[in-house]
Every structure is written in C-alpha cells, then in structure tokens.
Amino acid sequence: MRADAQRNRDRIVEVAREVFREQGYDASLDLVAKQAGVGAGTLYRHFPTRDTLVDAIMQSWVDRVQEAAEKSRAHEGEDRERLLDWFERYVALISLHKGGPAKITSAMGVEGSPIATKCQVLKNASAEVLGVLEERGALRPDVDTVQVCRLVGGVATIADQSDVDPAAVHSMLEVIADGLLVR
Amino acid sequence: MRADAQRNRDRIVEVAREVFREQGYDASLDLVAKQAGVGAGTLYRHFPTRDTLVDAIMQSWVDRVQEAAEKSRAHEGEDRERLLDWFERYVALISLHKGGPAKITSAMGVEGSPIATKCQVLKNASAEVLGVLEERGALRPDVDTVQVCRLVGGVATIADQSDVDPAAVHSMLEVIADGLLVR
DNA sequence: TTGCTATCCGGAGAGTGTCTCCGTATCGTC
DNA sequence: GACGATACGGAGACACTCTCCGGATAGCAA
C-alpha cells in the first residue's frame, strides 16, 4: 500500500472511532470522510461497507477482551461471583459504542460476517472463563458458549437501546447466571 | 374526522401492515403512501412518525396478547413448563414483524414512548402469568416483571436479528426460567 | 534530478428515503 | 347551491449512501 493511502486509511479509522463513539454506528460515513479530510470515494475504497470500517476500529479492542477474560479467570471468590464478574466485563466490552451490543450479538454464530473475527475473540474469551467453571463442576452440563454470549448480549442490547439502570442490568445478569449454574 | 380522511387512514394502516410484514419496520414510508394511493403528505399528517403508524398497526395484536396470556395461565403442568409456555408465546408475539422485538423491548419501561400502550399490554399480560407462579411460591422473591420482559425480549431481539435456531431460543429461555424459579 | 506509470484521491452526482409546505380539491352543513 | 373547514397530494428541500472518473501523486528506474 502506498504511503499516502496508508495515512488516509489510518486517519479515517481514527476519526470514525471518535464519531462512532459520539453518534453510534449509524453515523453518516460522509461526515466521517469530511472530518477525516478525505473524499467519500476514498473512504469507500478503503472500507466498502460500514462493517469493514467497524471491524478496523475494533482492532485495539481485541486486546482489552483478552485482558478482561484473564482477570475474570483469576477472579477470587465463589463461582457465581466469578461468572457475574465476567458477564459485567462482557457487557462493558460490547457496549463501548452505541449500537455495539446489537451488532456484535447479531453476528454471533453467523459465519461470513464482516465482524466474525471479533465475535470469535469474544467467544474464545467466554469459553475460557466458562471452561474454568466447568472443570469445577459448577456449570450445568448442556451449556453452550454461543448461547451464553447471546443471552448476555441480549441483555446488553436492550440496555443499550433504552437506558436501563446498571443495577437492573446486574440483576438480569444474575438471573442468567443462576440459570446456568448447577443448583 | 371527515369520511375521506378516515378512509385514507384505514387504507394506510392496512397497506403498512402488509409492507412491514414483508420488508420489516424499516420499509420506505413513501412506498407505503404510494401503495395506499395517497400522497406522502397525507401519510405524514395521519402519522407524524413511523412509530405512530406502527402503533396503529398493532391494535389488533393486543387482543392476541390477552388471549395468549389467558392460555398460559390456564396451562396444565409444572411451574417451569407454564413459565416456558408463556416465554415462547411472548417471543412469538413480539416477533410477528421483523424488528419488532428490538422496538418493543427497547421501549419497555420507557415512559412517553409512542408504543408505550403496547408495552403496557405486554407487561400486564406477563404480570398476570408471573402472578400465578408467585402465588404458588414458585418464583424467587425479587422478580420484577419489566426485567423479565427485557430478558425474554433480549433473547427475541437476538433471534430476530440473526437467524437463531428455534431450539436454541428455547434453550436460552430455559436458562432464564431456571434463573427465575426458586430452586 | 527527471520522467513515467501504477496507484490513489476527491467530489460531483445518481439513487433513495424522510418530511414539509401550500395551492387545490372535497366534504359536510346551512 | 354556496361556502367555510378540512383534507389531499406531490413538488421539493434536505440528508445519506455509494459510484465513477478526471486529475494528482508516490515511488521507482535511469
């Protein structure tokens, strides 16, 4: 890639991250192009669809996911608290941008999605945390990772779309945790 | 209201119901107007926003909700099956139109929403079903109706946005049910 | 440094959707 | 039949997406 092309690409991603954080994933792409000081054509050449741009933005986010899973695995305390800790982190991670929960959770388990790699990162992280609980025999036998991601993602989606009280979110996550753990 | 106005209004609702069923709630309103044989102005005069039109469409749907709740209350069997029966009906009811689950669940508990009346109908129906279980002491003490609607609505939203297997949906509803029932 | 070409840029503009405005038509009443 | 009140409709302003192509430029070779 030519140096100027790389420069423009980086600049677009940087601006888009800011604009999307402020206005959500539905923000005008022409606005992103304008703020980045490039023409619309340049933006669309680098990122043919909105999703490919979103994917590029999320690159740095992957590291955070790994880190969060690591912390949850190392979490001291009861199984229930450990699981809830991960759920909270999971919701926070996918809720960084408005519209994120819906976008990510919808793509979960759908192959060929432009953000499939990001979903995979989340699934793997979740599987790690769930794996620890499973080893300890704390989890019900038929628990599927994707399903858990969808359940928690569903809560995050609703919370994202209407402003739900954090305490209410926690309480919903508790219901899911209790439904997953052996009694 | 003048007779011709009433005629046009009815016609718009009728056409919109069909178009929305086929194309989802994002369908072009100008298309609806055209298919209804009226100008865009006429449509927007009767329904200033998309939501007010959606609200009008859902009028007949209210009856179905009442009926479904009645059936679930009369459901023979264990508490868990009774609850799951309602969850399944609930998901089906809000998933009649593409985009419905997100729209309805987002508005749940948000006052002033254009579809608040529809949410209330759903909440009341859910409260009735949950009330029966509560009387029997089958429910955990701190269960909130809106929260349950959000949890189940979250599952429906995800299922609606990516094509999730009905069996997987059922399984997620089981997790929620188990999280809500006393153990 | 100069010249050449593959590569990239920018923005005009077509296509589509939302929503408003206002001249015109129709209804319902007297 | 006449006359307000009410409703209609579609042109058009505005916003967003995405494409196309003439022009600019980077990077390389001599």
Tab-separated table of C-alpha atoms (C1' of nucleotides) in Angstrom:
chain	number	residue	atom	x	y	z
A	1	MET	CA	0.000	0.000	0.000
A	2	ARG	CA	1.253	3.422	-0.897
A	3	ALA	CA	2.254	5.682	1.979
A	4	ASP	CA	-0.453	8.270	1.327
A	5	ALA	CA	-3.080	5.556	1.149
A	6	GLN	CA	-1.939	4.169	4.490
A	7	ARG	CA	-2.023	7.628	6.001
A	8	ASN	CA	-5.561	8.219	4.834
A	9	ARG	CA	-6.701	4.818	5.995
A	10	ASP	CA	-5.324	5.373	9.480
A	11	ARG	CA	-6.832	8.802	9.633
A	12	ILE	CA	-10.267	7.516	8.626
A	13	VAL	CA	-10.206	4.819	11.298
A	14	GLU	CA	-9.130	7.307	13.933
A	15	VAL	CA	-11.887	9.785	13.067
A	16	ALA	CA	-14.514	7.058	12.695
A	17	ARG	CA	-13.731	5.733	16.163
A	18	GLU	CA	-14.418	9.158	17.607
A	19	VAL	CA	-17.541	9.821	15.549
A	20	PHE	CA	-18.990	6.380	16.232
A	21	ARG	CA	-18.373	6.748	19.938
A	22	GLU	CA	-20.315	10.012	19.904
A	23	GLN	CA	-23.090	9.194	17.476
A	24	GLY	CA	-23.294	5.427	17.357
A	25	TYR	CA	-22.677	3.080	14.462
A	26	ASP	CA	-25.324	4.778	12.340
A	27	ALA	CA	-23.359	7.985	11.977
A	28	SER	CA	-23.027	9.369	8.472
A	29	LEU	CA	-19.999	7.999	6.639
A	30	ASP	CA	-19.803	11.125	4.536
A	31	LEU	CA	-19.369	13.042	7.769
A	32	VAL	CA	-16.555	10.717	8.773
A	33	ALA	CA	-14.914	11.300	5.400
A	34	LYS	CA	-15.296	15.054	5.695
A	35	GLN	CA	-13.915	15.157	9.238
A	36	ALA	CA	-11.015	12.992	8.137
A	37	GLY	CA	-10.347	15.478	5.337
A	38	VAL	CA	-10.820	12.957	2.534
A	39	GLY	CA	-13.433	12.460	-0.150
A	40	ALA	CA	-16.235	9.964	0.140
A	41	GLY	CA	-14.645	7.878	-2.586
A	42	THR	CA	-11.501	7.443	-0.545
A	43	LEU	CA	-13.446	6.215	2.431
A	44	TYR	CA	-15.481	3.737	0.394
A	45	ARG	CA	-12.413	2.453	-1.431
A	46	HIS	CA	-10.740	1.560	1.839
A	47	PHE	CA	-13.930	0.370	3.516
A	48	PRO	CA	-16.547	-0.866	1.045
A	49	THR	CA	-19.132	-1.302	3.785
A	50	ARG	CA	-19.784	0.167	7.179
A	51	ASP	CA	-18.984	-3.168	8.779
A	52	THR	CA	-15.467	-3.330	7.403
A	53	LEU	CA	-14.815	0.070	8.951
A	54	VAL	CA	-16.260	-1.059	12.258
A	55	ASP	CA	-14.052	-4.102	12.096
A	56	ALA	CA	-10.957	-1.947	11.656
A	57	ILE	CA	-11.928	0.250	14.580
A	58	MET	CA	-12.263	-2.711	16.866
A	59	GLN	CA	-8.722	-3.911	16.404
A	60	SER	CA	-7.397	-2.399	19.617
A	61	TRP	CA	-10.460	-3.593	21.415
A	62	VAL	CA	-9.409	-7.210	20.998
A	63	ASP	CA	-6.570	-6.760	23.435
A	64	ARG	CA	-8.949	-5.483	26.060
A	65	VAL	CA	-11.105	-8.570	25.713
A	66	GLN	CA	-8.175	-10.880	26.293
A	67	GLU	CA	-7.173	-8.881	29.312
A	68	ALA	CA	-10.690	-8.885	30.762
A	69	ALA	CA	-11.016	-12.653	30.374
A	70	GLU	CA	-7.691	-13.092	32.098
A	71	LYS	CA	-8.841	-11.016	35.039
A	72	SER	CA	-12.100	-12.903	35.312
A	73	ARG	CA	-10.331	-16.239	35.251
A	74	ALA	CA	-8.087	-15.088	38.052
A	75	HIS	CA	-11.074	-13.738	39.964
A	76	GLU	CA	-11.079	-14.825	43.587
A	77	GLY	CA	-14.375	-15.866	45.063
A	78	GLU	CA	-17.398	-18.049	44.559
A	79	ASP	CA	-18.301	-19.475	41.143
A	80	ARG	CA	-21.362	-17.267	40.927
A	81	GLU	CA	-19.344	-14.111	41.558
A	82	ARG	CA	-16.734	-15.217	39.087
A	83	LEU	CA	-19.350	-15.739	36.390
A	84	LEU	CA	-21.071	-12.453	37.151
A	85	ASP	CA	-17.740	-10.684	37.032
A	86	TRP	CA	-17.232	-11.939	33.505
A	87	PHE	CA	-20.769	-11.036	32.478
A	88	GLU	CA	-20.270	-7.487	33.663
A	89	ARG	CA	-16.989	-7.235	31.815
A	90	TYR	CA	-18.550	-8.763	28.723
A	91	VAL	CA	-21.403	-6.236	28.704
A	92	ALA	CA	-18.975	-3.363	29.222
A	93	LEU	CA	-16.767	-4.565	26.388
A	94	ILE	CA	-19.512	-4.828	23.803
A	95	SER	CA	-21.211	-1.629	24.974
A	96	LEU	CA	-18.247	0.650	24.318
A	97	HIS	CA	-20.013	2.043	21.261
A	98	LYS	CA	-23.708	2.733	20.905
A	99	GLY	CA	-25.255	0.018	18.766
A	100	GLY	CA	-22.343	-2.283	19.516
A	101	PRO	CA	-24.244	-4.898	21.520
A	102	ALA	CA	-26.833	-5.428	18.773
A	103	LYS	CA	-24.231	-5.532	16.023
A	104	ILE	CA	-21.921	-7.949	17.793
A	105	THR	CA	-24.536	-10.233	19.260
A	106	SER	CA	-26.400	-10.489	15.971
A	107	ALA	CA	-23.231	-11.590	14.239
A	108	MET	CA	-22.510	-14.161	16.928
A	109	GLY	CA	-22.516	-17.614	15.393
A	110	VAL	CA	-23.231	-16.316	11.893
A	111	GLU	CA	-20.373	-17.335	9.654
A	112	GLY	CA	-19.201	-14.952	6.970
A	113	SER	CA	-19.996	-11.881	8.999
A	114	PRO	CA	-17.590	-8.979	8.441
A	115	ILE	CA	-17.017	-8.835	12.180
A	116	ALA	CA	-16.739	-12.583	12.618
A	117	THR	CA	-13.189	-12.321	13.886
A	118	LYS	CA	-14.299	-10.041	16.696
A	119	CYS	CA	-17.076	-12.415	17.642
A	120	GLN	CA	-14.605	-15.243	17.717
A	121	VAL	CA	-12.416	-13.327	20.154
A	122	LEU	CA	-15.370	-12.840	22.461
A	123	LYS	CA	-16.448	-16.449	22.154
A	124	ASN	CA	-12.983	-17.701	22.937
A	125	ALA	CA	-12.677	-15.445	25.941
A	126	SER	CA	-16.065	-16.582	27.203
A	127	ALA	CA	-15.197	-20.206	26.609
A	128	GLU	CA	-12.082	-19.779	28.714
A	129	VAL	CA	-13.996	-18.362	31.640
A	130	LEU	CA	-16.771	-20.929	31.310
A	131	GLY	CA	-14.159	-23.651	30.997
A	132	VAL	CA	-12.818	-22.927	34.455
A	133	LEU	CA	-16.283	-23.221	35.935
A	134	GLU	CA	-16.982	-26.363	34.003
A	135	GLU	CA	-13.847	-28.017	35.348
A	136	ARG	CA	-15.026	-27.270	38.826
A	137	GLY	CA	-18.364	-28.867	38.027
A	138	ALA	CA	-20.194	-25.626	38.726
A	139	LEU	CA	-21.858	-25.405	35.331
A	140	ARG	CA	-24.875	-27.275	34.099
A	141	PRO	CA	-23.796	-29.895	31.567
A	142	ASP	CA	-25.536	-28.644	28.426
A	143	VAL	CA	-24.237	-25.067	28.474
A	144	ASP	CA	-23.168	-23.740	25.082
A	145	THR	CA	-20.776	-20.799	24.842
A	146	VAL	CA	-22.517	-19.106	21.927
A	147	GLN	CA	-25.791	-19.340	23.750
A	148	VAL	CA	-24.349	-17.684	26.813
A	149	CYS	CA	-22.908	-14.916	24.639
A	150	ARG	CA	-26.318	-14.398	23.079
A	151	LEU	CA	-28.093	-14.297	26.421
A	152	VAL	CA	-25.692	-11.783	27.916
A	153	GLY	CA	-25.525	-9.899	24.609
A	154	GLY	CA	-29.316	-9.728	24.585
A	155	VAL	CA	-29.327	-8.015	27.941
A	156	ALA	CA	-26.626	-5.620	26.764
A	157	THR	CA	-28.581	-4.876	23.576
A	158	ILE	CA	-31.699	-3.939	25.459
A	159	ALA	CA	-29.741	-1.905	27.973
A	160	ASP	CA	-28.015	-0.103	25.122
A	161	GLN	CA	-31.187	0.724	23.239
A	162	SER	CA	-33.155	2.061	26.167
A	163	ASP	CA	-31.313	3.477	29.093
A	164	VAL	CA	-31.560	0.728	31.650
A	165	ASP	CA	-30.291	1.254	35.173
A	166	PRO	CA	-26.947	-0.523	35.757
A	167	ALA	CA	-28.418	-2.181	38.833
A	168	ALA	CA	-31.221	-3.614	36.706
A	169	VAL	CA	-28.654	-4.941	34.250
A	170	HIS	CA	-26.792	-6.604	37.070
A	171	SER	CA	-29.976	-8.158	38.314
A	172	MET	CA	-30.766	-9.573	34.854
A	173	LEU	CA	-27.286	-10.981	34.631
A	174	GLU	CA	-27.869	-12.667	37.981
A	175	VAL	CA	-30.916	-14.407	36.574
A	176	ILE	CA	-28.871	-15.727	33.679
A	177	ALA	CA	-26.034	-16.813	35.965
A	178	ASP	CA	-28.424	-18.643	38.250
A	179	GLY	CA	-29.979	-20.339	35.259
A	180	LEU	CA	-26.601	-21.579	34.123
A	181	LEU	CA	-25.108	-22.780	37.382
A	182	VAL	CA	-25.916	-26.141	38.939
A	183	ARG	CA	-28.191	-25.873	41.884
B	1	MET	CA	-62.802	13.111	11.293
B	2	ARG	CA	-64.045	13.559	7.763
B	3	ALA	CA	-65.137	10.436	5.965
B	4	ASP	CA	-62.454	10.629	3.285
B	5	ALA	CA	-59.797	11.152	5.920
B	6	GLN	CA	-60.954	8.088	7.814
B	7	ARG	CA	-60.920	6.067	4.600
B	8	ASN	CA	-57.371	7.111	3.820
B	9	ARG	CA	-56.204	6.464	7.345
B	10	ASP	CA	-57.614	2.941	7.323
B	11	ARG	CA	-56.142	2.268	3.942
B	12	ILE	CA	-52.675	3.419	5.017
B	13	VAL	CA	-52.722	1.177	8.084
B	14	GLU	CA	-53.858	-1.777	6.012
B	15	VAL	CA	-51.141	-1.306	3.397
B	16	ALA	CA	-48.471	-0.569	6.011
B	17	ARG	CA	-49.234	-3.789	7.853
B	18	GLU	CA	-48.620	-5.741	4.669
B	19	VAL	CA	-45.495	-3.829	3.662
B	20	PHE	CA	-43.983	-4.021	7.143
B	21	ARG	CA	-44.614	-7.735	7.330
B	22	GLU	CA	-42.726	-8.208	4.073
B	23	GLN	CA	-39.912	-5.699	4.490
B	24	GLY	CA	-39.681	-5.036	8.210
B	25	TYR	CA	-40.216	-1.821	10.102
B	26	ASP	CA	-37.582	-0.011	8.044
B	27	ALA	CA	-39.625	-0.086	4.859
B	28	SER	CA	-39.974	3.212	2.996
B	29	LEU	CA	-42.950	5.252	4.143
B	30	ASP	CA	-43.205	6.899	0.756
B	31	LEU	CA	-43.676	3.423	-0.674
B	32	VAL	CA	-46.460	2.782	1.806
B	33	ALA	CA	-48.104	6.052	0.764
B	34	LYS	CA	-47.775	5.221	-2.911
B	35	GLN	CA	-49.171	1.712	-2.484
B	36	ALA	CA	-52.033	3.152	-0.476
B	37	GLY	CA	-52.716	5.559	-3.334
B	38	VAL	CA	-52.170	8.681	-1.233
B	39	GLY	CA	-49.539	11.398	-1.184
B	40	ALA	CA	-46.700	11.455	1.278
B	41	GLY	CA	-48.248	14.464	2.961
B	42	THR	CA	-51.395	12.540	3.739
B	43	LEU	CA	-49.447	9.759	5.357
B	44	TYR	CA	-47.367	12.099	7.476
B	45	ARG	CA	-50.399	14.093	8.539
B	46	HIS	CA	-52.073	10.999	9.897
B	47	PHE	CA	-48.874	9.501	11.277
B	48	PRO	CA	-46.226	12.103	12.099
B	49	THR	CA	-43.648	9.430	12.886
B	50	ARG	CA	-43.029	5.839	11.933
B	51	ASP	CA	-43.798	4.770	15.475
B	52	THR	CA	-47.298	6.199	15.473
B	53	LEU	CA	-48.014	4.165	12.357
B	54	VAL	CA	-46.582	1.050	13.958
B	55	ASP	CA	-48.745	1.698	16.963
B	56	ALA	CA	-51.865	1.838	14.812
B	57	ILE	CA	-50.947	-1.409	13.106
B	58	MET	CA	-50.558	-3.196	16.392
B	59	GLN	CA	-54.052	-2.519	17.577
B	60	SER	CA	-55.394	-5.938	16.605
B	61	TRP	CA	-52.328	-7.531	18.048
B	62	VAL	CA	-53.345	-6.516	21.558
B	63	ASP	CA	-56.181	-8.998	21.523
B	64	ARG	CA	-53.795	-11.784	20.709
B	65	VAL	CA	-51.636	-10.930	23.697
B	66	GLN	CA	-54.570	-11.127	26.072
B	67	GLU	CA	-55.571	-14.428	24.598
B	68	ALA	CA	-52.055	-15.850	24.857
B	69	ALA	CA	-51.736	-14.840	28.491
B	70	GLU	CA	-55.053	-16.455	29.226
B	71	LYS	CA	-53.918	-19.710	27.666
B	72	SER	CA	-50.651	-19.661	29.568
B	73	ARG	CA	-52.405	-19.038	32.847
B	74	ALA	CA	-54.654	-21.995	32.196
B	75	HIS	CA	-51.682	-24.126	31.214
B	76	GLU	CA	-51.673	-27.511	32.883
B	77	GLY	CA	-48.374	-28.800	34.180
B	78	GLU	CA	-45.351	-27.908	36.228
B	79	ASP	CA	-44.465	-24.314	37.048
B	80	ARG	CA	-41.395	-24.473	34.833
B	81	GLU	CA	-43.414	-25.611	31.827
B	82	ARG	CA	-46.020	-22.993	32.499
B	83	LEU	CA	-43.409	-20.263	32.565
B	84	LEU	CA	-41.677	-21.574	29.453
B	85	ASP	CA	-45.017	-21.742	27.678
B	86	TRP	CA	-45.527	-18.045	28.321
B	87	PHE	CA	-41.987	-17.191	27.261
B	88	GLU	CA	-42.497	-18.973	23.957
B	89	ARG	CA	-45.766	-17.174	23.384
B	90	TYR	CA	-44.201	-13.886	24.372
B	91	VAL	CA	-41.358	-14.299	21.892
B	92	ALA	CA	-43.779	-15.290	19.151
B	93	LEU	CA	-45.995	-12.284	19.842
B	94	ILE	CA	-43.252	-9.693	19.661
B	95	SER	CA	-41.561	-11.392	16.701
B	96	LEU	CA	-44.532	-11.133	14.341
B	97	HIS	CA	-42.757	-8.372	12.423
B	98	LYS	CA	-39.065	-8.154	11.695
B	99	GLY	CA	-37.520	-5.578	14.004
B	100	GLY	CA	-40.421	-5.931	16.409
B	101	PRO	CA	-38.519	-7.443	19.340
B	102	ALA	CA	-35.929	-4.650	19.386
B	103	LYS	CA	-38.528	-1.930	19.003
B	104	ILE	CA	-40.826	-3.244	21.686
B	105	THR	CA	-38.208	-4.300	24.195
B	106	SER	CA	-36.340	-1.028	23.885
B	107	ALA	CA	-39.497	0.872	24.684
B	108	MET	CA	-40.230	-1.350	27.673
B	109	GLY	CA	-40.204	0.740	30.815
B	110	VAL	CA	-39.503	3.971	28.944
B	111	GLU	CA	-42.353	6.365	29.573
B	112	GLY	CA	-43.508	8.612	26.785
B	113	SER	CA	-42.731	6.084	24.098
B	114	PRO	CA	-45.158	6.139	21.148
B	115	ILE	CA	-45.725	2.423	21.621
B	116	ALA	CA	-45.983	2.631	25.406
B	117	THR	CA	-49.551	1.339	25.360
B	118	LYS	CA	-48.441	-1.834	23.603
B	119	CYS	CA	-45.656	-2.343	26.100
B	120	GLN	CA	-48.137	-1.943	28.893
B	121	VAL	CA	-50.326	-4.646	27.418
B	122	LEU	CA	-47.372	-6.991	27.322
B	123	LYS	CA	-46.288	-6.085	30.820
B	124	ASN	CA	-49.762	-6.644	32.197
B	125	ALA	CA	-50.062	-9.998	30.477
B	126	SER	CA	-46.671	-11.043	31.821
B	127	ALA	CA	-47.558	-9.849	35.284
B	128	GLU	CA	-50.671	-11.989	35.236
B	129	VAL	CA	-48.753	-15.119	34.323
B	130	LEU	CA	-45.976	-14.358	36.798
B	131	GLY	CA	-48.608	-13.590	39.426
B	132	VAL	CA	-49.950	-17.118	39.291
B	133	LEU	CA	-46.476	-18.526	39.814
B	134	GLU	CA	-45.791	-16.094	42.618
B	135	GLU	CA	-48.935	-17.137	44.463
B	136	ARG	CA	-47.743	-20.713	44.313
B	137	GLY	CA	-44.399	-19.640	45.754
B	138	ALA	CA	-42.573	-20.870	42.689
B	139	LEU	CA	-40.910	-17.576	41.902
B	140	ARG	CA	-37.900	-16.048	43.538
B	141	PRO	CA	-38.967	-13.093	45.680
B	142	ASP	CA	-37.221	-10.223	43.903
B	143	VAL	CA	-38.514	-10.872	40.409
B	144	ASP	CA	-39.591	-7.749	38.514
B	145	THR	CA	-41.970	-8.000	35.577
B	146	VAL	CA	-40.237	-5.427	33.413
B	147	GLN	CA	-36.965	-7.177	33.973
B	148	VAL	CA	-38.404	-10.483	32.851
B	149	CYS	CA	-39.833	-8.818	29.754
B	150	ARG	CA	-36.432	-7.378	28.979
B	151	LEU	CA	-34.664	-10.678	29.452
B	152	VAL	CA	-37.054	-12.569	27.227
B	153	GLY	CA	-37.232	-9.657	24.804
B	154	GLY	CA	-33.456	-9.640	24.616
B	155	VAL	CA	-33.435	-13.248	23.514
B	156	ALA	CA	-36.129	-12.488	20.944
B	157	THR	CA	-34.185	-9.479	19.674
B	158	ILE	CA	-31.062	-11.502	19.085
B	159	ALA	CA	-33.022	-14.327	17.495
B	160	ASP	CA	-34.750	-11.828	15.230
B	161	GLN	CA	-31.569	-10.120	14.099
B	162	SER	CA	-29.589	-13.222	13.292
B	163	ASP	CA	-31.416	-16.373	12.380
B	164	VAL	CA	-31.187	-18.412	15.526
B	165	ASP	CA	-32.479	-21.973	15.618
B	166	PRO	CA	-35.824	-22.239	17.477
B	167	ALA	CA	-34.338	-24.992	19.628
B	168	ALA	CA	-31.537	-22.647	20.672
B	169	VAL	CA	-34.088	-19.997	21.546
B	170	HIS	CA	-35.965	-22.485	23.680
B	171	SER	CA	-32.780	-23.460	25.416
B	172	MET	CA	-31.985	-19.819	26.221
B	173	LEU	CA	-35.477	-19.350	27.588
B	174	GLU	CA	-34.886	-22.360	29.806
B	175	VAL	CA	-31.842	-20.675	31.293
B	176	ILE	CA	-33.899	-17.595	32.099
B	177	ALA	CA	-36.721	-19.650	33.550
B	178	ASP	CA	-34.325	-21.600	35.753
B	179	GLY	CA	-32.783	-18.367	36.899
B	180	LEU	CA	-36.161	-17.030	37.935
B	181	LEU	CA	-37.663	-20.037	39.695
B	182	VAL	CA	-36.875	-20.983	43.260
B	183	ARG	CA	-34.573	-23.923	43.456
C	1	DT	C1'	17.008	15.049	-10.915
C	2	DT	C1'	13.833	13.748	-14.243
C	3	DG	C1'	10.271	11.134	-16.270
C	4	DC	C1'	6.962	7.520	-16.168
C	5	DT	C1'	3.197	4.770	-14.615
C	6	DA	C1'	0.580	2.286	-11.285
C	7	DT	C1'	-1.931	3.773	-7.685
C	8	DC	C1'	-4.739	6.740	-5.181
C	9	DC	C1'	-7.527	10.924	-4.456
C	10	DG	C1'	-11.661	13.903	-4.390
C	11	DG	C1'	-16.031	15.351	-5.060
C	12	DA	C1'	-19.848	15.713	-8.349
C	13	DG	C1'	-23.874	13.388	-8.889
C	14	DA	C1'	-27.294	9.489	-9.247
C	15	DG	C1'	-30.263	6.926	-6.426
C	16	DT	C1'	-33.135	6.554	-2.390
C	17	DG	C1'	-35.591	7.917	1.723
C	18	DT	C1'	-37.656	11.485	5.043
C	19	DC	C1'	-40.581	15.114	5.886
C	20	DT	C1'	-42.757	19.873	4.832
C	21	DC	C1'	-45.316	23.265	2.536
C	22	DC	C1'	-49.033	25.180	0.251
C	23	DG	C1'	-52.168	25.505	-3.792
C	24	DT	C1'	-56.070	22.738	-4.819
C	25	DA	C1'	-59.925	19.636	-4.082
C	26	DT	C1'	-63.506	17.738	-1.372
C	27	DC	C1'	-66.697	17.271	2.489
C	28	DG	C1'	-70.449	18.490	5.224
C	29	DT	C1'	-73.526	21.985	6.575
C	30	DC	C1'	-76.721	25.804	6.119
D	1	DG	C1'	-76.266	25.529	-4.359
D	2	DA	C1'	-72.946	28.082	-1.765
D	3	DC	C1'	-69.306	28.375	1.450
D	4	DG	C1'	-66.109	27.517	5.183
D	5	DA	C1'	-63.470	23.942	7.241
D	6	DT	C1'	-60.872	20.187	6.435
D	7	DA	C1'	-58.008	17.102	3.897
D	8	DC	C1'	-55.335	15.938	-0.190
D	9	DG	C1'	-51.105	15.346	-2.954
D	10	DG	C1'	-46.900	15.878	-4.859
D	11	DA	C1'	-43.114	19.026	-5.702
D	12	DG	C1'	-39.099	19.880	-3.488
D	13	DA	C1'	-35.593	20.735	0.306
D	14	DC	C1'	-32.613	18.062	2.818
D	15	DA	C1'	-29.837	14.015	4.220
D	16	DC	C1'	-27.358	9.784	3.397
D	17	DT	C1'	-25.161	6.098	0.540
D	18	DC	C1'	-22.281	4.757	-2.905
D	19	DT	C1'	-20.076	5.154	-7.718
D	20	DC	C1'	-17.367	6.957	-11.275
D	21	DC	C1'	-13.640	9.012	-13.497
D	22	DG	C1'	-10.549	13.017	-14.492
D	23	DG	C1'	-6.737	14.582	-12.147
D	24	DA	C1'	-2.948	14.268	-8.717
D	25	DT	C1'	0.915	11.878	-6.695
D	26	DA	C1'	4.065	8.417	-4.889
D	27	DG	C1'	7.657	5.542	-5.801
D	28	DC	C1'	10.862	3.674	-8.943
D	29	DA	C1'	14.172	3.439	-12.729
D	30	DA	C1'	17.665	5.576	-15.284
